[in-house]
Short mmCIF file of C-alpha atoms in Angstrom, two decimals:
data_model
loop_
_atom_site.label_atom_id
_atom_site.label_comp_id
_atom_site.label_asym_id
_atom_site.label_seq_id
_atom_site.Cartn_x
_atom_site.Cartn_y
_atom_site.Cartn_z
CA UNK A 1 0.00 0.00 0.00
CA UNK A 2 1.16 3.12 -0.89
CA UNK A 3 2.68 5.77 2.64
CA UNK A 4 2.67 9.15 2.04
CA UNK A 5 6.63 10.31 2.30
CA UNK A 6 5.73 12.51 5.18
CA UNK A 7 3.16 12.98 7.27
CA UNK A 8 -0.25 14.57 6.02
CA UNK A 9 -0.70 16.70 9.09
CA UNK A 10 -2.15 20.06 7.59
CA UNK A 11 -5.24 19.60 8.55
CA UNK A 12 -4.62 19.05 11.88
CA UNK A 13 -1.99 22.26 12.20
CA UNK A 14 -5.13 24.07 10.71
CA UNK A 15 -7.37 22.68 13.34
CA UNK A 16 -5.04 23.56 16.34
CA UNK A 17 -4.46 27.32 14.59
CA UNK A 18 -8.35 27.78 14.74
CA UNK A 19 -9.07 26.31 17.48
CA UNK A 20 -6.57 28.72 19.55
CA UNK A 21 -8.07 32.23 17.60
CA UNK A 22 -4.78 32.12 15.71
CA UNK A 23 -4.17 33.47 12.61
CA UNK A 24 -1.74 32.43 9.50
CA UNK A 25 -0.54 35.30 9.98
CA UNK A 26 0.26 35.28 14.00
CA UNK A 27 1.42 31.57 14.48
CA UNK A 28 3.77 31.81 11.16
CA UNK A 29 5.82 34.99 12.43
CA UNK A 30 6.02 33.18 16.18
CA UNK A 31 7.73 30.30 14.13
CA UNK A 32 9.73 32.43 11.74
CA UNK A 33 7.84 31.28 8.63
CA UNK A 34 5.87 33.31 6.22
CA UNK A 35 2.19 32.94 6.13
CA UNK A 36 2.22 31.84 2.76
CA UNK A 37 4.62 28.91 3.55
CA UNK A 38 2.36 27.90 6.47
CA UNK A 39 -0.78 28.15 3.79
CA UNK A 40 0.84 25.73 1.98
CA UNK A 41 1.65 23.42 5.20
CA UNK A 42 -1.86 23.34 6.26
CA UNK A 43 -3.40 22.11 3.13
CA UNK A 44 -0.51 19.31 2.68
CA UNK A 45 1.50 21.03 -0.02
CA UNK A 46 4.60 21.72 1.61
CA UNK A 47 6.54 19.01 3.39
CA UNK A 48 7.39 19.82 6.99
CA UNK A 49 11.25 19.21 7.87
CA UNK A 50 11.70 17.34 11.87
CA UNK A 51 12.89 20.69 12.74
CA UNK A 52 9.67 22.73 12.03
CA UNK A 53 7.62 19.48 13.19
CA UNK A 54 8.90 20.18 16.64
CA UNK A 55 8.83 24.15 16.47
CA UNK A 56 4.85 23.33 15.95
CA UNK A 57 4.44 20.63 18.79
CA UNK A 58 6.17 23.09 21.17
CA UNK A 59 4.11 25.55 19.95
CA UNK A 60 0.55 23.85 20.80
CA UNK A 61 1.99 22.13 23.41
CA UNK A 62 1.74 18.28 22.15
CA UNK A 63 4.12 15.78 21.55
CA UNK A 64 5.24 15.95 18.22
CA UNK A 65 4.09 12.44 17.98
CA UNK A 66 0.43 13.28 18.49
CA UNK A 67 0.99 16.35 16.14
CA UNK A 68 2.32 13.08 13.64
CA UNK A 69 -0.43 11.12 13.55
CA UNK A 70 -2.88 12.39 10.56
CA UNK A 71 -7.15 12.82 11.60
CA UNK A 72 -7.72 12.11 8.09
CA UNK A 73 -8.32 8.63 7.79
CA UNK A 74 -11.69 8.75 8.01
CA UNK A 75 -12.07 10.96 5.08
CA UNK A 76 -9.64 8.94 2.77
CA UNK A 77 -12.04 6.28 3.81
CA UNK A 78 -15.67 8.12 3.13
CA UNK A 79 -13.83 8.54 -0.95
CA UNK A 80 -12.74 5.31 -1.10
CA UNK A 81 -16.51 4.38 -0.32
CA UNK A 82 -17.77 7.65 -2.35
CA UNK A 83 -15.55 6.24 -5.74
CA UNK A 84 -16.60 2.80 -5.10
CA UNK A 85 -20.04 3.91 -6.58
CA UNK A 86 -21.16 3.19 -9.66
CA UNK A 87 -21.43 6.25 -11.29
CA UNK A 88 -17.60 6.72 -11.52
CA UNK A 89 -17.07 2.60 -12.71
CA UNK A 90 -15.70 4.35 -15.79
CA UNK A 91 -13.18 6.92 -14.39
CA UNK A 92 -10.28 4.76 -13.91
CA UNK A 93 -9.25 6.39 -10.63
CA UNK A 94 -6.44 4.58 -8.60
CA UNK A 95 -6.43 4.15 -4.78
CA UNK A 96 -3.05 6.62 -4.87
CA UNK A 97 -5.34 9.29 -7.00
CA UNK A 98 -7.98 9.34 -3.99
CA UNK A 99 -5.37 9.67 -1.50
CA UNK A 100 -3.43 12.36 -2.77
CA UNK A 101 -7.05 14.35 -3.21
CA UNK A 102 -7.59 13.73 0.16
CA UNK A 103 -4.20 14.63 1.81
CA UNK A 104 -3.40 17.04 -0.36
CA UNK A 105 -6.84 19.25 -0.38
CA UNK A 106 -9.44 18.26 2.52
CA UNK A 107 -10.97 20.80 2.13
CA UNK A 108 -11.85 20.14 -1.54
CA UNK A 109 -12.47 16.69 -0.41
CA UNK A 110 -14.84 17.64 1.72
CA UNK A 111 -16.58 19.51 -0.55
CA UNK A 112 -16.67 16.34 -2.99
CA UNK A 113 -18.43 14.16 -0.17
CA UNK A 114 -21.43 17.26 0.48
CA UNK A 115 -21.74 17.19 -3.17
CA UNK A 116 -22.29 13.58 -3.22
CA UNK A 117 -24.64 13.32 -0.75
CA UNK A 118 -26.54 16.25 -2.07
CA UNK A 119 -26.87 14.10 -5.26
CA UNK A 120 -27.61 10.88 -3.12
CA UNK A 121 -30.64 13.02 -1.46
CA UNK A 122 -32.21 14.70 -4.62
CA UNK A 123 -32.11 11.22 -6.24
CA UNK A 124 -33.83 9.66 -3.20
CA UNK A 125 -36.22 12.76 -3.16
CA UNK A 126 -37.49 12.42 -6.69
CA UNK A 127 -38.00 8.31 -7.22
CA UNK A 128 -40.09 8.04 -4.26
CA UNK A 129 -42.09 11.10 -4.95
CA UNK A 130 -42.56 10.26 -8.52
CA UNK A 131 -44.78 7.23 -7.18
CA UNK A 132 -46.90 8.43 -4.25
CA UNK A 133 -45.99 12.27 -3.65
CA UNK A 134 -45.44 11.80 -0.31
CA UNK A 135 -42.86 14.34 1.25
CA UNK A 136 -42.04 11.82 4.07
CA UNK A 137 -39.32 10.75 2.13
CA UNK A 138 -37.76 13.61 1.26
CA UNK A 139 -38.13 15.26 4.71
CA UNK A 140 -36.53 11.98 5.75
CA UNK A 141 -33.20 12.54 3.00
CA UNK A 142 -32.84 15.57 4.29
CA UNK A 143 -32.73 14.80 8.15
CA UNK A 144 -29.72 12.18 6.89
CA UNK A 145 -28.27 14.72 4.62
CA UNK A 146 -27.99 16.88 8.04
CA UNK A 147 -26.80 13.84 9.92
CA UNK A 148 -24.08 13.14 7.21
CA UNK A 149 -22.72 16.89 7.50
CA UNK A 150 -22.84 16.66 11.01
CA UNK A 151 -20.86 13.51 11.18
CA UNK A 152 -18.25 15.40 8.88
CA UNK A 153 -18.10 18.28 11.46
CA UNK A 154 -17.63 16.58 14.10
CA UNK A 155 -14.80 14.28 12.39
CA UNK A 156 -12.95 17.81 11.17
CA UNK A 157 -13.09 18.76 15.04
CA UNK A 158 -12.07 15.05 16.32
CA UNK A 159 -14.86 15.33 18.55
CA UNK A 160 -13.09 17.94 20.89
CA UNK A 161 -14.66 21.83 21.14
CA UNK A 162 -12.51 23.38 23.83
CA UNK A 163 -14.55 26.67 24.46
CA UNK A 164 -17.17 23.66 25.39
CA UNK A 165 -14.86 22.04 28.05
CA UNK A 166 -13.98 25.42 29.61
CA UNK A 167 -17.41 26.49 29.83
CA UNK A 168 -18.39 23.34 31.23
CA UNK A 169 -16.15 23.47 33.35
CA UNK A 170 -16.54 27.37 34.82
CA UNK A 171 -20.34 26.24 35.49
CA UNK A 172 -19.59 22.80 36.98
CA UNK A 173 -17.07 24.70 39.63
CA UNK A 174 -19.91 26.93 40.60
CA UNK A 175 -22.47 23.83 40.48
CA UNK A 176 -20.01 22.41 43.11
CA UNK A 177 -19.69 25.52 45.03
CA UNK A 178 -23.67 25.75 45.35
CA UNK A 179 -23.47 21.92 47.06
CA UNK A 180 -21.77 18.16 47.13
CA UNK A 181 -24.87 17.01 45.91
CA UNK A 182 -24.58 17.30 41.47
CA UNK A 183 -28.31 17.32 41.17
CA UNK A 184 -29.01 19.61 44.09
CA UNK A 185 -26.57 22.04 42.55
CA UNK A 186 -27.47 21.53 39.39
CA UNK A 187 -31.20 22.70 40.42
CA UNK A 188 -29.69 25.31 42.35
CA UNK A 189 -27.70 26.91 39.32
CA UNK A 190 -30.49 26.62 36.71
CA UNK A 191 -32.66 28.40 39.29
CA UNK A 192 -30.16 31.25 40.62
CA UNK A 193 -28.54 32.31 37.37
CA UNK A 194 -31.35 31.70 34.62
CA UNK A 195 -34.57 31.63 36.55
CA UNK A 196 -35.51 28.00 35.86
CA UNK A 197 -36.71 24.94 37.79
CA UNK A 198 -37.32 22.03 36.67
CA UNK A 199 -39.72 19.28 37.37
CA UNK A 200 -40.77 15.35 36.64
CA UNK A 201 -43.95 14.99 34.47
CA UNK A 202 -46.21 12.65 32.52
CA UNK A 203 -45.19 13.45 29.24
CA UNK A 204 -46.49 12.44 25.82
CA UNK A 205 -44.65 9.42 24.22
CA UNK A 206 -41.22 10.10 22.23
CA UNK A 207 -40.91 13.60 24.14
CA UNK A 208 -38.26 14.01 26.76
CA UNK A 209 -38.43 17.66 27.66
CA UNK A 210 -40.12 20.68 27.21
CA UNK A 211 -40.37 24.14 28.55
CA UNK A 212 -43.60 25.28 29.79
CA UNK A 213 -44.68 28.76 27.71
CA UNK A 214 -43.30 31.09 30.18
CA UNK A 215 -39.80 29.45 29.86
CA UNK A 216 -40.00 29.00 33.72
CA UNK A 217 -40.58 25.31 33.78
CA UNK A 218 -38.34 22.66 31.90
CA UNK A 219 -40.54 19.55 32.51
CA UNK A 220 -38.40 16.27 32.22
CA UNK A 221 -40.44 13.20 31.42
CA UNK A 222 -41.13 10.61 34.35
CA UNK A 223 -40.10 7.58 32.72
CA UNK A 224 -36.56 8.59 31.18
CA UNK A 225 -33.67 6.44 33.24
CA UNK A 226 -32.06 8.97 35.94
CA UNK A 227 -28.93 9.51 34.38
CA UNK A 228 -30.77 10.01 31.04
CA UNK A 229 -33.20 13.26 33.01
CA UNK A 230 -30.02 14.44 34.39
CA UNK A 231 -28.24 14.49 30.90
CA UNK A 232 -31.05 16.13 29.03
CA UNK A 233 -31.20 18.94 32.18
CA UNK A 234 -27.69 19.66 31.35
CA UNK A 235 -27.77 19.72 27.86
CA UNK A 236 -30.79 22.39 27.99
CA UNK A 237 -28.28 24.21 30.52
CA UNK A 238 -25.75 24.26 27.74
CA UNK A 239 -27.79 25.84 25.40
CA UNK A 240 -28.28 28.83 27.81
CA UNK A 241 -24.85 28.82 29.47
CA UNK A 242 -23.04 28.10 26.10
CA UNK A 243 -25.21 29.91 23.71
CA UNK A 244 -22.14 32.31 23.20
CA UNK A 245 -19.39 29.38 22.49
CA UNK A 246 -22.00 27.33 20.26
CA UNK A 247 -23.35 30.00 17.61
CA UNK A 248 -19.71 30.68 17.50
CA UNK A 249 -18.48 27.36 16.60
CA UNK A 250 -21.23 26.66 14.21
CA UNK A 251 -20.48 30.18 12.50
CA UNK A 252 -16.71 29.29 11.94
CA UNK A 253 -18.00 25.87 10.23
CA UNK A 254 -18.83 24.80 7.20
CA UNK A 255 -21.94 23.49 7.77
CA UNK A 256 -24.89 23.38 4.76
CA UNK A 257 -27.22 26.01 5.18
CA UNK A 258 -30.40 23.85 6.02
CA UNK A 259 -31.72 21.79 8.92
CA UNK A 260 -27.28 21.06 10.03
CA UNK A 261 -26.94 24.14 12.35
CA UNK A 262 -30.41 23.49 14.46
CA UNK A 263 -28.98 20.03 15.02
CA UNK A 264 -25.64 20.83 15.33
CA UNK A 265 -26.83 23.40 18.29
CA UNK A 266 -28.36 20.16 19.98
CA UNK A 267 -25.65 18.15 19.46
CA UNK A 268 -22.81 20.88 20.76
CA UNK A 269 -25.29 21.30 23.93
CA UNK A 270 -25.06 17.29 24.36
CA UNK A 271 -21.25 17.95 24.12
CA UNK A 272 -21.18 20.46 26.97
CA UNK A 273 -23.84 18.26 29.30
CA UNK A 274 -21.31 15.52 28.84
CA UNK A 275 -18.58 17.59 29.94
CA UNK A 276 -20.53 19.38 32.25
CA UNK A 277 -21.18 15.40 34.02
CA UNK A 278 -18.10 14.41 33.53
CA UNK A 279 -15.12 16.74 33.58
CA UNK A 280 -12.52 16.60 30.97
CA UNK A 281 -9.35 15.90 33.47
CA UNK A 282 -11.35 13.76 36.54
CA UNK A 283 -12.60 11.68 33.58
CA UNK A 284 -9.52 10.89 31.19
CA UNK A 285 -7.97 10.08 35.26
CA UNK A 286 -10.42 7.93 35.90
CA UNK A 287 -10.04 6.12 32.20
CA UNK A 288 -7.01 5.41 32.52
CA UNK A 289 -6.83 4.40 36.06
CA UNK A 290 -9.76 2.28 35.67
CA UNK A 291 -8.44 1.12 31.69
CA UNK A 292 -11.38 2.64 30.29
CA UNK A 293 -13.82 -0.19 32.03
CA UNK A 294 -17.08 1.32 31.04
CA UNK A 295 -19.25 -0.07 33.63
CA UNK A 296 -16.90 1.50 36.42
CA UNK A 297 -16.52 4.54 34.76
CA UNK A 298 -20.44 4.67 34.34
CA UNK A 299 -21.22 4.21 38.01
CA UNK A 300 -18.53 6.30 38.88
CA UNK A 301 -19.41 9.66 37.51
CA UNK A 302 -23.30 8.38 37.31
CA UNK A 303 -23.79 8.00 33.40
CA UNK A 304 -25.19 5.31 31.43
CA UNK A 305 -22.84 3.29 29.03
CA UNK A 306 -23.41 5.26 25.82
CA UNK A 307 -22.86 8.22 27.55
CA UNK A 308 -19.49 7.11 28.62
CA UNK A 309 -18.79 5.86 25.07
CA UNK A 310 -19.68 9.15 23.64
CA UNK A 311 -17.15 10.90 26.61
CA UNK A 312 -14.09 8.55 25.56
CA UNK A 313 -14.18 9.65 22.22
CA UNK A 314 -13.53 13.35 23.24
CA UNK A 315 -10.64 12.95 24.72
CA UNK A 316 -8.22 14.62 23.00
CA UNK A 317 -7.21 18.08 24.84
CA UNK A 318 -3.71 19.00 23.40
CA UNK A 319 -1.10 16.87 26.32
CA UNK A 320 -3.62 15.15 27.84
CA UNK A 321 -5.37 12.77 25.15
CA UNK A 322 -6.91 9.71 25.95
CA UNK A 323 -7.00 6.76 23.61
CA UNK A 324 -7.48 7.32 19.78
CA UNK A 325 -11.01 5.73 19.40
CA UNK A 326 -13.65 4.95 17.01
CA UNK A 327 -17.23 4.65 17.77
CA UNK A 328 -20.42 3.41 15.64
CA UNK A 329 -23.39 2.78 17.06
CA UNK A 330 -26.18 0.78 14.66
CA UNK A 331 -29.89 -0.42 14.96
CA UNK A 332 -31.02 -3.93 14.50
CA UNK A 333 -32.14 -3.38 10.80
CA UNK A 334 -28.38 -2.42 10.32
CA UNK A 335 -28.62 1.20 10.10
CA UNK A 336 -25.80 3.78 10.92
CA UNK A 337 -26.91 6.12 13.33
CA UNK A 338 -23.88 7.53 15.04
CA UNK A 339 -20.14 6.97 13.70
CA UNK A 340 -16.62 8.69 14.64
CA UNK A 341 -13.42 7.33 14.04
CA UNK A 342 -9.76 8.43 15.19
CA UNK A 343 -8.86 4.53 15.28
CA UNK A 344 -7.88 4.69 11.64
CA UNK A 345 -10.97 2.27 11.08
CA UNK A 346 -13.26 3.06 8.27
CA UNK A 347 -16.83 3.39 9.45
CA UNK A 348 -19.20 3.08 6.06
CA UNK A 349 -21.04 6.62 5.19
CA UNK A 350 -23.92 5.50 3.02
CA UNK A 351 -23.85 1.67 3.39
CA UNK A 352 -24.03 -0.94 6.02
CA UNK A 353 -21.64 -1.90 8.06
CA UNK A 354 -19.96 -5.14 7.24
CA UNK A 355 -21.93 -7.89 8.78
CA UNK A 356 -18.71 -9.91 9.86
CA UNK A 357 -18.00 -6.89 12.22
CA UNK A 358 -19.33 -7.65 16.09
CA UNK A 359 -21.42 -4.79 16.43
CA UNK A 360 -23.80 -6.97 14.72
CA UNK A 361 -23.49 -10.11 16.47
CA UNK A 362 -23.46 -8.28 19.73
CA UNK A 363 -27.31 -8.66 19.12
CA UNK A 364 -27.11 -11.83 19.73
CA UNK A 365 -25.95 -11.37 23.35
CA UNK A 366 -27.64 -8.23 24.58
CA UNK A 367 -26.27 -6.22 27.68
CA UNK A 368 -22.80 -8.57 27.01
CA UNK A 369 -19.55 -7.35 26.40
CA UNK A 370 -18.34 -8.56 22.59
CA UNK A 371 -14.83 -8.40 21.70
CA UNK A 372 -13.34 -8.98 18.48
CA UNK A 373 -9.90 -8.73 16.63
CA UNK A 374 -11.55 -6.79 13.45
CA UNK A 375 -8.96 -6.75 10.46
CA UNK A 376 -9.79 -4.12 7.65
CA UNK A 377 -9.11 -4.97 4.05
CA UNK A 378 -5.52 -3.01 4.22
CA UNK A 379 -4.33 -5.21 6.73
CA UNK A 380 -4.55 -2.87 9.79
CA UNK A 381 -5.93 -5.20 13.04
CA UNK A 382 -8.43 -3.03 15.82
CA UNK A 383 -9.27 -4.34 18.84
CA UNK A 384 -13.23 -3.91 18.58
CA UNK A 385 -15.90 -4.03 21.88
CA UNK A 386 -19.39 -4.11 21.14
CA UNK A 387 -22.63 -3.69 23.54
CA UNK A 388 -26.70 -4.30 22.48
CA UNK A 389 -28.67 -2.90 24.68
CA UNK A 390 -32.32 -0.86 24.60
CA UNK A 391 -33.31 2.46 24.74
CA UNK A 392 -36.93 3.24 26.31
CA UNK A 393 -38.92 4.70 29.53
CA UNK A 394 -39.50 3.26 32.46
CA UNK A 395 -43.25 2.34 32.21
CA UNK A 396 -45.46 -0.94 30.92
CA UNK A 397 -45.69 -1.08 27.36
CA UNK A 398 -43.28 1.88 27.09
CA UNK A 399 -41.66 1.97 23.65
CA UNK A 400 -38.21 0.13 23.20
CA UNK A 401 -35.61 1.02 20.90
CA UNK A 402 -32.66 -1.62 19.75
CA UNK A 403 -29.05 -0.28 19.38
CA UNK A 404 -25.67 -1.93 19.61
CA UNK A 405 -22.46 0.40 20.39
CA UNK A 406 -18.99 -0.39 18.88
CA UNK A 407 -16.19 0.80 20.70
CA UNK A 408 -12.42 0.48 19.82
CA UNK A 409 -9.24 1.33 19.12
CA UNK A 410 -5.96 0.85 16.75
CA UNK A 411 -4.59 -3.37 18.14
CA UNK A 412 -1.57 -0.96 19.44
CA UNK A 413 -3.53 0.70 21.43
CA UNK A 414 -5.48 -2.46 23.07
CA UNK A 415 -3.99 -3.14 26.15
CA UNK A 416 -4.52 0.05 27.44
CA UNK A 417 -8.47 -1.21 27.49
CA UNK A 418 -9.19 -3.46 30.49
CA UNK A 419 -11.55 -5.58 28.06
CA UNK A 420 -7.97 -7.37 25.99
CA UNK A 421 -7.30 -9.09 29.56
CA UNK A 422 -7.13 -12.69 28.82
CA UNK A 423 -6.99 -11.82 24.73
CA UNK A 424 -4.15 -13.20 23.16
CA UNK A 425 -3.67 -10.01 20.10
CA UNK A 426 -0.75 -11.61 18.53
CA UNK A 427 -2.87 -15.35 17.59
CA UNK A 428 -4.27 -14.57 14.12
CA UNK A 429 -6.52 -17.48 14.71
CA UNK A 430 -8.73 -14.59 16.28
CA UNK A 431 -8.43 -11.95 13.77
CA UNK A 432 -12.19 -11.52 11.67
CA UNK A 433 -11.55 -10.17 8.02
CA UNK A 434 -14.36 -7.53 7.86
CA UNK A 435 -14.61 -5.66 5.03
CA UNK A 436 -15.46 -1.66 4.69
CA UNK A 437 -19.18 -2.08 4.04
CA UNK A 438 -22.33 -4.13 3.18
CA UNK A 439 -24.30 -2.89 -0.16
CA UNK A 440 -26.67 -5.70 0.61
#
C-alpha cells in the first residue's frame, strides 16, 4: 500500500491554529515562517522538515508524535466508499489518486463528499415522490443529509470543542460551590442564574423535555432512566450557558445552510452536558486508572454506558489525550446512526456496516460485552468491543428502541483497554476479516 513520504498533518496544524483564535498570519511569524509557507503546510502542499515538526508541537503544546499522527483517515475512507459507486465505474481512478485528493486538499475533499450526498438526497427525493408524492421521504433525505454533514463536522473537530470544556467546566465549579450534591446544585444553578426549575412529568410518548410557555418550567419526562433526566437537564443548561461558544463554533463551520446548524446546536449542547457530568481531566484520570472499564466509569461519575462511550471519544485536549477511538453505534435493521473514528478504522457513510464486524453479532448477546480482533481490508488489526442494549422509559408497554455500540481502538492501542485481559492479540486465529461495508 502506498505511505505518504511525510506525514499529512495540515489539517490538523489548521485545526489547532483555529481552534486557539490564531491566525496564518500570527502563528507563522512566532515560528519564523511566512504565512504563505504555512498556507501551503496546512493544506498538505509543503513538506514539513523534523525541525519545524517540533517548532509546531512546542508551539501547541503536544508531543510531536500526536501532532504526527494524521485525523484524516476517516475521510480517505468516506472517498474510497464515495468512488466505489457506480457512477464513476468508468473513471479509472487509482487508490493513490484518492489519496493524494484527500491529503493534499481536505478541504476540496470535503466539498466532494457534500456534493455527493446532495446528489444521493435529490435522487432519493425524486423516485419516491414520482410514485406516491409523499414528502415523508424527502423530509426523511434531508434529516440524513444533516446527519451526514454533522458527522463530517464533528470528524474535522475530532470530537473535541474546547470553548465547550472550559465552559463546562466554569459552570460545573460553581455547580459544586452551590453543594456536594450534582443534582441539588445543578437545580440550584439553573434556578439562581437563569430563573428555571425544573420538574418530573407525565409526558407524551417520544418527548423528553419541554419548557412550559413562560420558559419558567423545563418539565423532564417521568419515565426517562435517571442519568438520562439528568443528561437532558444539562444539555438544555448548555444551550443557555453556552449559547455564546455554540453560535460561534457553528459560525466558523462549514456546515450546509439547512436543517445542520439546528442540530448541530443540539448536538454541541449534548457535548457540553457531557462535559458538564463528567469533567474533561477527573474523567480521562479515571479512564485510565480504571483502563477505560465502562461499567466503572459509568457508576462512577453516574452515566449510562453510551454516555461514557460518547465521553471517551472526546478525549483529545492537546497533552492530555486519551486513547485514539472509534465509535459506531447501529440499529437492528443495520442502520448507521452515530459513527466517529480516530482509530484509523473506516466506518461506512452510506452503506451498512460489514456484517462480519461484532457490532452486529453483539445482538445476539444483549447487555454482554463482545470483543473482536476486526482486520480491515488493508491489513490494519483493531481491537473492537461491542454492547446491544435498549433504549426506552420506564413504564409498561413503554416503547423500546434496539441499538448496539462499537467501541475500539488501533490493536496498538489495546492493552490500554481493560476488556484485551485474557486476549491473546498476537494469535491470528482470532483476527475476523471484515470488510469496509455491506451494499446488501
Amino acid at each position: 500500500m502506498h505511505k505518504p513520504d511525510t506525514p499529512q498533518i495540515g489539517g490538523k496544524i489548521r485545526r489547532l491554529r483555529r481552534q486557539r483564535r490564531i491566525s496564518q498570519a500570527d502563528l507563522a511569524a512566532s515560528l519564523a515562517i511566512s504565512p504563505s509557507y504555512l498556507n501551503l503546510i496546512e493544506h498538505n502542499r509543503r513538506k514539513i522538515t523534523v525541525t519545524l515538526l517540533f517548532k509546531f508541537a512546542g508551539y501547541f503544546g503536544i508531543e510531536a508524535g500526536e501532532l504526527a499522527q494524521s485525523d484524516d483517515s476517516q475521510l480517505l475512507g468516506d472517498l474510497m466508499e464515495l468512488f466505489g459507486d457506480d457512477i464513476f465505474a468508468d473513471c479509472d481512478l487509482t487508490n493513490l489518486d484518492i489519496r493524494d485528493l484527500a491529503f493534499s486538499n481536505p478541504l476540496a475533499a470535503r466539498a466532494v463528499l457534500r456534493l455527493f450526498d446532495k446528489y444521493r438526497a435529490l435522487g432519493a427525493r425524486h423516485a419516491p415522490a414520482s410514485n406516491n408524492g409523499d414528502d415523508k421521504e424527502h423530509e426523511r433525505h434531508k434529516f440524513h443529509h444533516a446527519t451526514d454533514a454533522i458527522s463530517d463536522f464533528i470528524q474535522e473537530n475530532v470530537n473535541h470543542f474546547a470553548e465547550l470544556e472550559s465552559a463546562a467546566g466554569r459552570v460545573r465549579a460553581d455547580i459544586d460551590n452551590a453543594s456536594d450534591n450534582f443534582e441539588i446544585g445543578l437545580h440550584t444553578y439553573l434556578s439562581n442564574v437563569f430563573g428555571i426549575n425544573w420538574r418530573l412529568a407525565s409526558l407524551p410518548q417520544g418527548i423528553a423535555s419541554r419548557v412550559s410557555s413562560d420558559a419558567r418550567i423545563l418539565e423532564i419526562s417521568d419515565i426517562l432512566p435517571p442519568e438520562t433526566a439528568i443528561f437532558s437537564i444539562a444539555r438544555h443548561l448548555g444551550l443557555l450557558a453556552a449559547k455564546g461558544q455554540i453560535e460561534d463554533i457553528i459560525s466558523q463551520s462549514s456546515l450546509p445552510e439547512d436543517d445542520a446548524p439546528a442540530l448541530a446546536r443540539n448536538v454541541l449542547a449534548s457535548y457540553f452536558a457531557a462535559a458538564l457530568i463528567m469533567p474533561y481531566h477527573p474523567f480521562l484520570k479515571a479512564s485510565e486508572q480504571y483502563r477505560y472499564d465502562i461499567d466503572r466509569i459509568s457508576r462512577h461519575f453516574g452515566a449510562s454506558f453510551e454516555q461514557v462511550c460518547h465521553r471517551m471519544t472526546t478525549l483529545q485536549s492537546p497533552g492530555a489525550q486519551g486513547i485514539p477511538l472509534h465509535l459506531i453505534r447501529t440499529d437492528i435493521a443495520g442502520n448507521i446512526s452515530k459513527r466517529f473514528s480516530l482509530s484509523g478504522i473506516h466506518i461506512p457513510r452510506h452503506s451498512g456496516a460489514c456484517p462480519r464486524w461484532n457490532v452486529y453479532s453483539a445482538f445476539l448477546q444483549p447487555g454482554r460485552i463482545n470483543v473482536q480482533l476486526s482486520q480491515m481490508p488493508d491489513g490494519e488489526i483493531y481491537f473492537c468491543i461491542a454492547r446491544a442494549f435498549e433504549k426506552g422509559g420506564h413504564r409498561h408497554n413503554a416503547q423500546r428502541r434496539y441499538f448496539s455500540l462499537g467501541l475500539g481502538c488501533h490493536i496498538s492501542q489495546a492493552k490500554r483497554m481493560i476488556y484485551s485481559d485474557g486476549i491473546d492479540l498476537s494469535n491470528s486465529a482470532q483476527i475476523v476479516p471484515i470488510g469496509v461495508g455491506c451494499r446488501i
